[in-house]
XYZ file of N, CA and C in Angstrom:
765
model
N 28.259 -33.378 -18.794
C 27.314 -32.620 -19.624
C 27.797 -32.603 -21.073
N 26.991 -33.112 -22.036
C 27.400 -33.172 -23.431
C 27.187 -31.821 -24.110
N 27.553 -31.774 -25.400
C 27.499 -30.510 -26.145
C 26.074 -29.981 -26.255
N 25.120 -30.863 -26.508
C 23.731 -30.457 -26.658
C 23.196 -29.845 -25.369
N 23.541 -30.451 -24.238
C 23.086 -29.940 -22.952
C 23.715 -28.580 -22.652
N 25.006 -28.433 -23.003
C 25.678 -27.147 -22.788
C 25.040 -26.044 -23.630
N 24.707 -26.372 -24.883
C 24.075 -25.381 -25.747
C 22.691 -24.991 -25.229
N 21.931 -25.968 -24.739
C 20.613 -25.687 -24.205
C 20.710 -24.818 -22.947
N 21.690 -25.135 -22.109
C 21.880 -24.339 -20.894
C 22.295 -22.911 -21.246
N 23.185 -22.771 -22.238
C 23.606 -21.443 -22.661
C 22.434 -20.660 -23.244
N 21.561 -21.338 -23.988
C 20.398 -20.684 -24.564
C 19.457 -20.191 -23.475
N 19.231 -21.017 -22.454
C 18.351 -20.616 -21.361
C 18.948 -19.443 -20.577
N 20.256 -19.452 -20.397
C 20.911 -18.347 -19.696
C 20.806 -17.058 -20.493
N 20.933 -17.160 -21.814
C 20.795 -15.965 -22.660
C 19.381 -15.406 -22.585
N 18.387 -16.285 -22.594
C 16.994 -15.842 -22.497
C 16.749 -15.150 -21.158
N 17.279 -15.758 -20.083
C 17.107 -15.160 -18.750
C 17.764 -13.786 -18.682
N 18.958 -13.663 -19.259
C 19.647 -12.372 -19.247
C 18.872 -11.336 -20.040
N 18.340 -11.726 -21.196
C 17.558 -10.799 -22.017
C 16.322 -10.312 -21.266
N 15.654 -11.220 -20.573
C 14.467 -10.820 -19.809
C 14.843 -9.875 -18.676
N 15.941 -10.179 -18.005
C 16.399 -9.295 -16.943
C 16.732 -7.908 -17.467
N 17.377 -7.848 -18.633
C 17.739 -6.562 -19.224
C 16.505 -5.782 -19.676
N 15.442 -6.491 -20.067
C 14.195 -5.810 -20.420
C 13.621 -5.078 -19.205
N 13.679 -5.727 -18.034
C 13.215 -5.059 -16.808
C 14.106 -3.867 -16.466
N 15.405 -4.009 -16.718
C 16.318 -2.881 -16.485
C 15.974 -1.725 -17.418
N 15.684 -2.053 -18.686
C 15.288 -1.011 -19.642
C 13.999 -0.321 -19.185
N 13.048 -1.116 -18.676
C 11.825 -0.526 -18.143
C 12.101 0.391 -16.965
N 13.052 -0.007 -16.116
C 13.415 0.831 -14.970
C 14.054 2.139 -15.431
N 14.847 2.079 -16.505
C 15.462 3.305 -17.029
C 14.393 4.260 -17.545
N 13.395 3.705 -18.259
C 12.289 4.540 -18.751
C 11.535 5.158 -17.574
N 11.284 4.368 -16.528
C 10.567 4.875 -15.359
C 11.376 5.957 -14.651
N 12.695 5.780 -14.567
C 13.550 6.805 -13.970
C 13.458 8.108 -14.768
N 13.438 7.985 -16.102
C 13.327 9.182 -16.936
C 11.997 9.890 -16.695
N 10.917 9.117 -16.556
C 9.612 9.705 -16.274
C 9.597 10.393 -14.904
N 10.254 9.766 -13.927
C 10.331 10.378 -12.599
C 11.109 11.681 -12.638
N 12.166 11.725 -13.445
C 12.927 12.968 -13.585
C 12.068 14.066 -14.208
N 11.244 13.688 -15.189
C 10.347 14.670 -15.806
C 9.314 15.172 -14.800
N 8.763 14.247 -14.005
C 7.792 14.644 -12.974
C 8.457 15.550 -11.942
N 9.687 15.236 -11.574
C 10.417 16.055 -10.608
C 10.613 17.479 -11.130
N 10.922 17.568 -12.420
C 11.186 18.900 -13.001
C 9.917 19.702 -13.249
N 8.862 19.058 -13.783
C 7.705 19.800 -14.252
C 6.484 19.699 -13.336
N 6.610 18.916 -12.227
C 5.490 18.818 -11.283
C 5.910 19.240 -9.877
N 7.093 18.802 -9.458
C 7.566 19.147 -8.112
C 8.306 20.486 -8.125
N 9.201 20.673 -9.079
C 10.059 21.864 -9.111
C 9.807 22.710 -10.367
N 8.551 22.910 -10.704
C 8.234 23.688 -11.901
C 8.451 25.182 -11.645
N 8.736 25.911 -12.746
C 8.906 27.360 -12.663
C 7.543 28.052 -12.757
N 7.481 29.254 -12.215
C 6.206 29.986 -12.188
C 5.995 30.740 -13.498
N 5.938 29.961 -14.569
C 5.565 30.510 -15.869
C 4.222 29.900 -16.262
N 3.525 30.565 -17.168
C 2.177 30.123 -17.512
C 2.151 28.686 -18.024
N 3.072 28.359 -18.970
C 2.995 27.040 -19.577
C 3.429 25.941 -18.615
N 4.395 26.230 -17.721
C 4.812 25.214 -16.752
C 3.763 25.022 -15.659
N 3.085 26.082 -15.276
C 1.987 25.937 -14.312
C 0.871 25.097 -14.918
N 0.565 25.366 -16.193
C -0.449 24.565 -16.878
C -0.039 23.110 -17.012
N 1.256 22.874 -17.347
C 1.756 21.505 -17.473
C 1.712 20.785 -16.134
N 2.066 21.492 -15.048
C 2.012 20.886 -13.714
C 0.578 20.483 -13.364
N -0.389 21.309 -13.766
C -1.792 20.961 -13.524
C -2.217 19.734 -14.301
N -1.756 19.606 -15.548
C -2.068 18.423 -16.354
C -1.457 17.162 -15.737
N -0.210 17.286 -15.292
C 0.458 16.136 -14.662
C -0.271 15.742 -13.386
N -0.708 16.739 -12.616
C -1.445 16.456 -11.386
C -2.739 15.692 -11.679
N -3.455 16.106 -12.721
C -4.678 15.398 -13.090
C -4.398 13.972 -13.525
N -3.332 13.772 -14.316
C -2.971 12.433 -14.762
C -2.577 11.546 -13.586
N -1.804 12.104 -12.654
C -1.377 11.324 -11.488
C -2.569 10.910 -10.632
N -3.507 11.815 -10.445
C -4.683 11.484 -9.640
C -5.560 10.440 -10.318
N -5.614 10.467 -11.658
C -6.342 9.428 -12.379
C -5.651 8.075 -12.218
N -4.327 8.056 -12.421
C -3.578 6.808 -12.310
C -3.564 6.279 -10.882
N -3.718 7.163 -9.920
C -3.705 6.736 -8.515
C -4.823 5.742 -8.225
N -5.922 5.851 -8.966
C -7.042 4.925 -8.781
C -7.112 3.882 -9.895
N -6.754 4.277 -11.127
C -6.872 3.358 -12.255
C -5.795 2.275 -12.228
N -4.563 2.634 -11.874
C -3.470 1.664 -11.895
C -3.671 0.528 -10.891
N -4.088 0.800 -9.629
C -4.343 -0.318 -8.711
C -5.455 -1.244 -9.184
N -6.488 -0.676 -9.819
C -7.566 -1.519 -10.350
C -7.031 -2.438 -11.441
N -6.221 -1.871 -12.339
C -5.624 -2.681 -13.411
C -4.688 -3.735 -12.848
N -3.908 -3.362 -11.830
C -2.990 -4.324 -11.209
C -3.758 -5.453 -10.533
N -4.846 -5.112 -9.840
C -5.654 -6.139 -9.182
C -6.298 -7.082 -10.172
N -6.817 -6.523 -11.273
C -7.445 -7.363 -12.300
C -6.422 -8.293 -12.937
N -5.239 -7.769 -13.239
C -4.191 -8.596 -13.840
C -3.705 -9.675 -12.874
N -3.611 -9.322 -11.577
C -3.206 -10.310 -10.582
C -4.244 -11.410 -10.444
N -5.524 -11.030 -10.447
C -6.593 -12.031 -10.393
C -6.537 -12.961 -11.587
N -6.277 -12.391 -12.755
C -6.143 -13.209 -13.967
C -4.949 -14.144 -13.853
N -3.856 -13.640 -13.269
C -2.655 -14.470 -13.089
C -2.947 -15.670 -12.198
N -3.605 -15.422 -11.064
C -3.913 -16.504 -10.129
C -4.877 -17.514 -10.750
N -5.860 -17.019 -11.492
C -6.816 -17.920 -12.143
C -6.137 -18.810 -13.167
N -5.261 -18.223 -13.990
C -4.559 -19.004 -15.000
C -3.569 -19.973 -14.366
N -2.966 -19.561 -13.239
C -2.044 -20.444 -12.534
C -2.765 -21.673 -12.006
N -3.925 -21.469 -11.375
C -4.685 -22.590 -10.830
C -5.281 -23.462 -11.929
N -5.546 -22.854 -13.092
C -6.135 -23.601 -14.200
C -5.100 -24.345 -15.030
N -3.841 -24.124 -14.709
C -2.786 -24.796 -15.460
C -2.485 -24.146 -16.793
N -2.846 -22.864 -16.966
C -2.602 -22.155 -18.218
C -1.396 -21.219 -18.064
N -0.871 -20.776 -19.205
C 0.260 -19.855 -19.182
C -0.189 -18.513 -18.612
N 0.657 -17.942 -17.738
C 0.247 -16.727 -17.020
C 1.304 -15.641 -17.060
N 2.352 -15.825 -17.879
C 3.470 -14.890 -17.881
C 3.072 -13.459 -18.199
N 2.290 -13.261 -19.256
C 1.913 -11.908 -19.662
C 1.065 -11.224 -18.591
N 0.104 -11.957 -18.027
C -0.745 -11.379 -16.983
C 0.082 -10.992 -15.760
N 1.072 -11.808 -15.418
C 1.930 -11.504 -14.276
C 2.760 -10.256 -14.538
N 3.309 -10.129 -15.751
C 4.104 -8.947 -16.098
C 3.252 -7.686 -16.010
N 2.013 -7.759 -16.526
C 1.115 -6.601 -16.470
C 0.795 -6.236 -15.024
N 0.545 -7.242 -14.180
C 0.225 -6.966 -12.774
C 1.404 -6.323 -12.054
N 2.616 -6.794 -12.344
C 3.808 -6.211 -11.719
C 4.040 -4.781 -12.201
N 3.875 -4.566 -13.504
C 4.083 -3.227 -14.060
C 3.069 -2.239 -13.495
N 1.789 -2.639 -13.465
C 0.752 -1.760 -12.926
C 0.922 -1.551 -11.424
N 1.421 -2.585 -10.741
C 1.709 -2.433 -9.316
C 2.802 -1.409 -9.081
N 3.845 -1.437 -9.920
C 4.927 -0.458 -9.800
C 4.416 0.950 -10.070
N 3.578 1.095 -11.095
C 2.998 2.408 -11.397
C 2.132 2.894 -10.233
N 1.359 1.985 -9.642
C 0.504 2.346 -8.508
C 1.315 2.884 -7.343
N 2.398 2.185 -7.025
C 3.255 2.613 -5.905
C 3.864 3.976 -6.197
N 4.415 4.137 -7.386
C 5.079 5.394 -7.737
C 4.105 6.570 -7.686
N 2.944 6.403 -8.312
C 1.974 7.501 -8.364
C 1.486 7.869 -6.964
N 1.168 6.863 -6.158
C 0.667 7.144 -4.811
C 1.712 7.873 -3.971
N 2.951 7.421 -4.042
C 4.017 8.045 -3.252
C 4.248 9.478 -3.703
N 4.217 9.724 -5.020
C 4.424 11.082 -5.524
C 3.305 12.010 -5.055
N 2.063 11.553 -5.186
C 0.924 12.406 -4.831
C 0.898 12.688 -3.326
N 1.155 11.688 -2.520
C 1.022 11.872 -1.070
C 2.259 12.496 -0.433
N 3.454 12.065 -0.862
C 4.682 12.487 -0.176
C 5.477 13.537 -0.951
N 5.043 13.839 -2.155
C 5.644 14.902 -2.961
C 7.174 14.728 -3.105
N 7.949 15.788 -2.860
C 9.391 15.763 -3.095
C 10.142 14.652 -2.388
N 9.969 14.492 -1.070
C 10.675 13.402 -0.372
C 10.320 12.027 -0.923
N 9.055 11.852 -1.263
C 8.651 10.564 -1.826
C 9.286 10.309 -3.172
N 9.366 11.344 -4.010
C 9.979 11.196 -5.323
C 11.464 10.873 -5.190
N 12.128 11.499 -4.243
C 13.550 11.194 -4.011
C 13.735 9.731 -3.622
N 12.837 9.211 -2.790
C 12.908 7.806 -2.401
C 12.661 6.890 -3.595
N 11.762 7.298 -4.489
C 11.424 6.465 -5.645
C 12.606 6.287 -6.591
N 13.471 7.279 -6.689
C 14.651 7.126 -7.545
C 15.473 5.913 -7.108
N 15.602 5.733 -5.796
C 16.328 4.569 -5.275
C 15.498 3.303 -5.390
N 14.197 3.410 -5.194
C 13.332 2.228 -5.227
C 13.309 1.600 -6.621
N 13.271 2.413 -7.656
C 13.255 1.884 -9.026
C 14.562 1.150 -9.326
N 15.667 1.692 -8.861
C 16.956 1.001 -9.025
C 16.920 -0.352 -8.311
N 16.332 -0.371 -7.114
C 16.225 -1.625 -6.362
C 15.376 -2.641 -7.110
N 14.279 -2.178 -7.740
C 13.444 -3.084 -8.538
C 14.241 -3.698 -9.684
N 15.032 -2.880 -10.367
C 15.829 -3.378 -11.492
C 16.846 -4.422 -11.021
N 17.472 -4.150 -9.888
C 18.452 -5.104 -9.347
C 17.761 -6.410 -8.965
N 16.583 -6.307 -8.357
C 15.831 -7.510 -7.994
C 15.464 -8.338 -9.222
N 15.116 -7.662 -10.312
C 14.788 -8.378 -11.555
C 16.000 -9.158 -12.058
N 17.171 -8.534 -12.014
C 18.387 -9.229 -12.441
C 18.697 -10.404 -11.517
N 18.487 -10.197 -10.208
C 18.714 -11.282 -9.251
C 17.787 -12.451 -9.561
N 16.533 -12.158 -9.885
C 15.553 -13.205 -10.186
C 15.972 -14.026 -11.392
N 16.455 -13.362 -12.430
C 16.732 -14.060 -13.681
C 18.121 -14.701 -13.743
N 19.129 -14.091 -13.106
C 20.486 -14.600 -13.316
C 21.203 -14.986 -12.019
N 20.522 -14.901 -10.868
C 21.177 -15.245 -9.605
C 20.351 -16.316 -8.916
N 20.581 -16.516 -7.644
C 19.877 -17.561 -6.908
C 18.482 -17.092 -6.490
N 17.486 -17.950 -6.714
C 16.114 -17.605 -6.342
C 15.977 -17.441 -4.826
N 16.760 -18.185 -4.070
C 16.720 -18.037 -2.609
C 17.057 -16.601 -2.215
N 18.092 -16.073 -2.874
C 18.504 -14.700 -2.574
C 17.428 -13.708 -3.000
N 16.761 -13.999 -4.111
C 15.687 -13.114 -4.578
C 14.590 -13.006 -3.531
N 14.157 -14.135 -2.994
C 13.082 -14.131 -2.000
C 13.504 -13.365 -0.752
N 14.702 -13.664 -0.252
C 15.183 -12.991 0.957
C 15.396 -11.503 0.718
N 15.962 -11.145 -0.446
C 16.205 -9.737 -0.756
C 14.899 -8.980 -0.929
N 13.890 -9.619 -1.503
C 12.588 -8.966 -1.662
C 11.981 -8.632 -0.303
N 12.022 -9.586 0.624
C 11.487 -9.344 1.962
C 12.266 -8.249 2.676
N 13.587 -8.299 2.565
C 14.441 -7.307 3.225
C 14.222 -5.919 2.626
N 14.119 -5.847 1.303
C 13.896 -4.561 0.647
C 12.552 -3.959 1.026
N 11.515 -4.793 1.106
C 10.206 -4.287 1.517
C 10.234 -3.796 2.957
N 11.052 -4.423 3.779
C 11.178 -3.969 5.162
C 11.773 -2.568 5.219
N 12.795 -2.323 4.393
C 13.386 -0.986 4.319
C 12.351 0.032 3.866
N 11.531 -0.349 2.884
C 10.477 0.546 2.401
C 9.465 0.846 3.509
N 9.057 -0.182 4.243
C 8.118 0.024 5.347
C 8.709 0.954 6.406
N 9.992 0.785 6.688
C 10.654 1.649 7.671
C 10.696 3.098 7.193
N 10.879 3.285 5.884
C 10.861 4.662 5.352
C 9.493 5.285 5.593
N 8.436 4.537 5.345
C 7.085 5.061 5.566
C 6.861 5.385 7.044
N 7.328 4.510 7.937
C 7.166 4.765 9.375
C 7.928 6.026 9.781
N 9.111 6.205 9.211
C 9.958 7.346 9.567
C 9.370 8.664 9.086
N 8.534 8.606 8.042
C 8.053 9.844 7.441
C 6.952 10.480 8.296
N 7.330 10.964 9.431
C 6.453 11.795 10.270
C 5.089 11.163 10.540
N 5.058 9.839 10.658
C 3.852 9.098 11.018
C 2.738 9.219 9.974
N 3.001 9.850 8.831
C 1.982 9.969 7.795
C 1.951 8.754 6.874
N 2.906 7.870 7.050
C 2.967 6.702 6.185
C 2.583 5.416 6.886
N 1.753 5.508 7.932
C 1.395 4.317 8.702
C 0.582 3.320 7.873
N -0.360 3.827 7.099
C -1.179 2.926 6.268
C -0.298 2.203 5.269
N 0.602 2.946 4.627
C 1.506 2.336 3.654
C 2.421 1.313 4.320
N 2.897 1.625 5.522
C 3.764 0.690 6.236
C 3.042 -0.611 6.549
N 1.780 -0.506 6.955
C 0.987 -1.702 7.257
C 0.769 -2.535 5.990
N 0.526 -1.883 4.857
C 0.345 -2.604 3.593
C 1.624 -3.332 3.178
N 2.757 -2.674 3.367
C 4.033 -3.329 3.040
C 4.278 -4.509 3.984
N 3.922 -4.337 5.256
C 4.030 -5.452 6.201
C 3.180 -6.636 5.764
N 1.990 -6.346 5.242
C 1.125 -7.415 4.734
C 1.794 -8.126 3.558
N 2.467 -7.359 2.688
C 3.171 -7.964 1.553
C 4.311 -8.857 2.040
N 5.034 -8.418 3.064
C 6.110 -9.248 3.626
C 5.531 -10.529 4.215
N 4.366 -10.408 4.860
C 3.704 -11.590 5.417
C 3.332 -12.583 4.317
N 2.904 -12.069 3.157
C 2.584 -12.946 2.019
C 3.837 -13.675 1.548
N 4.945 -12.949 1.456
C 6.212 -13.586 1.054
C 6.604 -14.658 2.066
N 6.431 -14.351 3.343
C 6.753 -15.324 4.393
C 5.895 -16.572 4.260
N 4.597 -16.382 4.030
C 3.688 -17.519 3.854
C 4.090 -18.347 2.628
N 4.528 -17.658 1.559
C 4.960 -18.374 0.352
C 6.200 -19.214 0.630
N 7.119 -18.675 1.421
C 8.333 -19.430 1.770
C 7.976 -20.666 2.597
N 7.058 -20.492 3.551
C 6.616 -21.630 4.365
C 5.951 -22.684 3.491
N 5.120 -22.234 2.549
C 4.457 -23.170 1.624
C 5.488 -23.947 0.810
N 6.464 -23.213 0.255
C 7.470 -23.873 -0.585
C 8.364 -24.812 0.211
N 8.539 -24.514 1.475
C 9.307 -25.429 2.311
C 8.580 -26.762 2.443
N 7.250 -26.699 2.565
C 6.460 -27.921 2.695
C 6.332 -28.658 1.358
N 6.262 -27.882 0.266
C 6.054 -28.481 -1.057
C 7.358 -28.683 -1.832
N 8.497 -28.534 -1.143
C 9.821 -28.724 -1.752
C 10.070 -27.764 -2.912
N 9.659 -26.524 -2.721
C 10.007 -25.479 -3.676
C 9.001 -25.213 -4.761
N 7.866 -25.895 -4.774
C 6.882 -25.691 -5.833
C 5.790 -24.722 -5.392
N 5.235 -23.992 -6.365
C 4.146 -23.069 -6.111
C 2.814 -23.793 -6.234
N 1.763 -23.307 -5.552
C 0.454 -23.959 -5.668
C -0.117 -23.806 -7.068
N -0.910 -24.778 -7.500
C -1.518 -24.730 -8.821
C -1.314 -26.030 -9.578
N -2.062 -26.211 -10.644
C -1.999 -27.443 -11.414
C -0.674 -27.605 -12.149
N -0.004 -26.478 -12.441
C 1.257 -26.571 -13.171
C 2.400 -27.073 -12.302
N 2.242 -26.986 -10.970
C 3.282 -27.414 -10.031
C 4.635 -26.816 -10.404
N 4.675 -25.490 -10.538
C 5.882 -24.799 -10.970
C 6.917 -24.812 -9.845
N 8.127 -25.228 -10.207
C 9.207 -25.234 -9.211
C 9.853 -23.859 -9.179
N 9.765 -23.186 -8.040
C 10.347 -21.855 -7.888
C 11.712 -21.925 -7.221
N 11.869 -22.838 -6.263
C 13.142 -23.013 -5.569
C 13.611 -24.458 -5.718
N 14.927 -24.675 -5.732
C 15.449 -26.042 -5.839
C 15.032 -26.897 -4.641
N 15.025 -28.204 -4.851
C 14.623 -29.117 -3.769
C 15.566 -29.049 -2.575
N 16.853 -28.787 -2.834
C 17.838 -28.772 -1.750
C 17.991 -27.396 -1.106
N 16.989 -26.522 -1.299
C 17.056 -25.172 -0.732
C 17.109 -25.217 0.789
N 17.994 -24.389 1.355
C 18.056 -24.223 2.801
C 17.160 -23.035 3.167
N 16.026 -23.321 3.787
C 15.030 -22.291 4.051
C 15.306 -21.501 5.334
N 16.305 -21.896 6.084
C 16.560 -21.238 7.363
C 16.887 -19.755 7.180
N 17.761 -19.443 6.213
C 18.160 -18.049 5.997
C 16.979 -17.219 5.501
N 16.210 -17.770 4.552
C 15.057 -17.038 4.019
C 14.019 -16.776 5.095
N 13.727 -17.781 5.918
C 12.733 -17.598 6.977
C 13.223 -16.627 8.041
N 14.518 -16.694 8.373
C 15.078 -15.753 9.346
C 15.000 -14.325 8.813
N 15.271 -14.160 7.514
C 15.194 -12.838 6.901
C 13.758 -12.322 6.897
N 12.809 -13.183 6.583
C 11.401 -12.787 6.605
C 10.977 -12.372 8.009
N 11.414 -13.132 9.014
C 11.072 -12.796 10.398
C 11.661 -11.446 10.798
N 12.928 -11.206 10.432
C 13.569 -9.928 10.745
C 12.906 -8.787 9.983
N 12.507 -9.064 8.734
C 11.861 -8.040 7.907
C 10.504 -7.636 8.474
N 9.820 -8.566 9.100
C 8.557 -8.248 9.767
C 8.802 -7.544 11.106
N 9.806 -8.002 11.831
C 10.048 -7.478 13.178
C 10.515 -6.026 13.172
N 11.346 -5.659 12.194
C 11.926 -4.311 12.187
C 10.854 -3.213 12.067
N 9.937 -3.254 11.088
C 8.904 -2.202 11.033
C 7.964 -2.225 12.237
N 7.652 -3.432 12.734
C 6.780 -3.514 13.906
C 7.445 -2.847 15.110
N 8.747 -3.098 15.288
C 9.483 -2.456 16.379
C 9.501 -0.938 16.205
N 9.668 -0.483 14.964
C 9.682 0.958 14.709
C 8.320 1.586 15.025
N 7.251 0.873 14.715
C 5.905 1.377 15.013
C 5.671 1.467 16.514
N 6.184 0.501 17.256
C 5.956 0.462 18.699
C 6.845 1.438 19.456
N 8.103 1.556 19.024
C 9.070 2.364 19.772
C 9.072 3.828 19.355
N 8.641 4.106 18.124
C 8.586 5.468 17.583
C 9.964 6.135 17.655
N 9.989 7.455 17.747
C 11.255 8.178 17.802
C 12.080 7.965 16.535
N 13.379 7.837 16.710
C 14.305 7.663 15.580
C 14.611 6.189 15.311
N 13.820 5.305 15.921
C 14.074 3.870 15.765
C 14.051 3.454 14.306
N 13.065 3.928 13.558
C 12.936 3.545 12.156
C 14.167 3.954 11.355
N 14.704 5.140 11.652
C 15.884 5.633 10.926
C 17.064 4.685 11.083
N 17.337 4.257 12.313
C 18.489 3.380 12.555
C 18.225 1.959 12.061
N 16.968 1.522 12.132
C 16.652 0.178 11.658
C 16.797 0.055 10.138
N 16.647 1.174 9.424
C 16.889 1.144 7.983
C 18.320 0.703 7.702
N 19.270 1.247 8.450
C 20.676 0.870 8.263
C 20.906 -0.586 8.654
N 20.200 -1.039 9.677
C 20.327 -2.438 10.095
C 19.871 -3.371 8.980
N 18.725 -3.059 8.365
C 18.206 -3.922 7.310
C 19.043 -3.839 6.040
N 19.596 -2.671 5.742
C 20.504 -2.560 4.593
C 21.757 -3.401 4.835
N 22.271 -3.370 6.072
C 23.427 -4.201 6.412
C 23.074 -5.683 6.306
N 21.863 -6.045 6.710
C 21.398 -7.436 6.590
C 21.361 -7.846 5.114
N 20.879 -6.943 4.270
C 20.807 -7.226 2.833
C 22.198 -7.435 2.253
N 23.144 -6.616 2.661
C 24.521 -6.782 2.198
C 25.099 -8.113 2.670
N 24.788 -8.486 3.908
C 25.255 -9.772 4.429
C 24.656 -10.933 3.627
N 23.388 -10.801 3.224
C 22.766 -11.822 2.381
C 23.491 -11.950 1.050
N 23.841 -10.806 0.464
C 24.562 -10.822 -0.815
C 25.892 -11.557 -0.685
N 26.615 -11.268 0.387
C 27.899 -11.934 0.607
C 27.690 -13.433 0.820
N 26.701 -13.779 1.625
C 26.437 -15.195 1.928
C 26.122 -15.992 0.671
N 25.207 -15.473 -0.150
C 24.791 -16.229 -1.335
C 25.871 -16.209 -2.426
N 26.709 -15.161 -2.433
C 27.820 -15.152 -3.383
C 28.854 -16.205 -3.015
N 29.172 -16.287 -1.729
C 30.112 -17.315 -1.264
C 29.541 -18.713 -1.512
N 28.222 -18.835 -1.361
C 27.581 -20.120 -1.559
C 27.715 -20.623 -3.001
N 27.809 -19.696 -3.964
C 27.973 -20.069 -5.352
C 29.358 -20.615 -5.654
N 30.327 -20.258 -4.839
C 31.730 -20.645 -5.124
C 31.967 -22.119 -4.807
């Protein structure tokens, strides 16, 4: 590798790191907003101005509960259209992801209140870590970690006194989409569908680990739904252990 190639590679790595840090900064802002919601909506004091503020926050959350998914869907549709048309789609994708995150947070807060907000503090951290993995680590690990993380989220919904069944099914559908994408990329040697033929995974990717993780990520919530009881609680630890094993595997693979 000559000097010019090294400089270009260093420049691309710097850009990737900057983008990853932008997502981390966004996660920090979201964490701060969640802390404010926790203080002034979940645990507000019985004073006139805090009761009024809690009512305002409740109205805003209920508005965003419907507006944010619509915005996320529109942005996602725009992303897919631009992808198939061979046009740049980065901004539309970022908007769809951001609105999707807002949709999840608002819905969980409104429906699950305190327990849901406590879970979101960890979920936002997980999103930030996934963003860093996407930009500065192996894409194979990103795909597997995304499926595994969604499985943990689905298990949390199943565990929550059976009131999160709809949410668990939706997360299962998202895992199925990731699984279908992995199968597609295995056939297309790592490229995404569309005129741009964007390469998401390297040609020499070993898809066995990713597919096994996707299968386990689907199986765990389904088993929790069928077996009920405390199954979901223990399966959360199983999937977290699986995620840690993935981290070790892909780290060793880099050496």
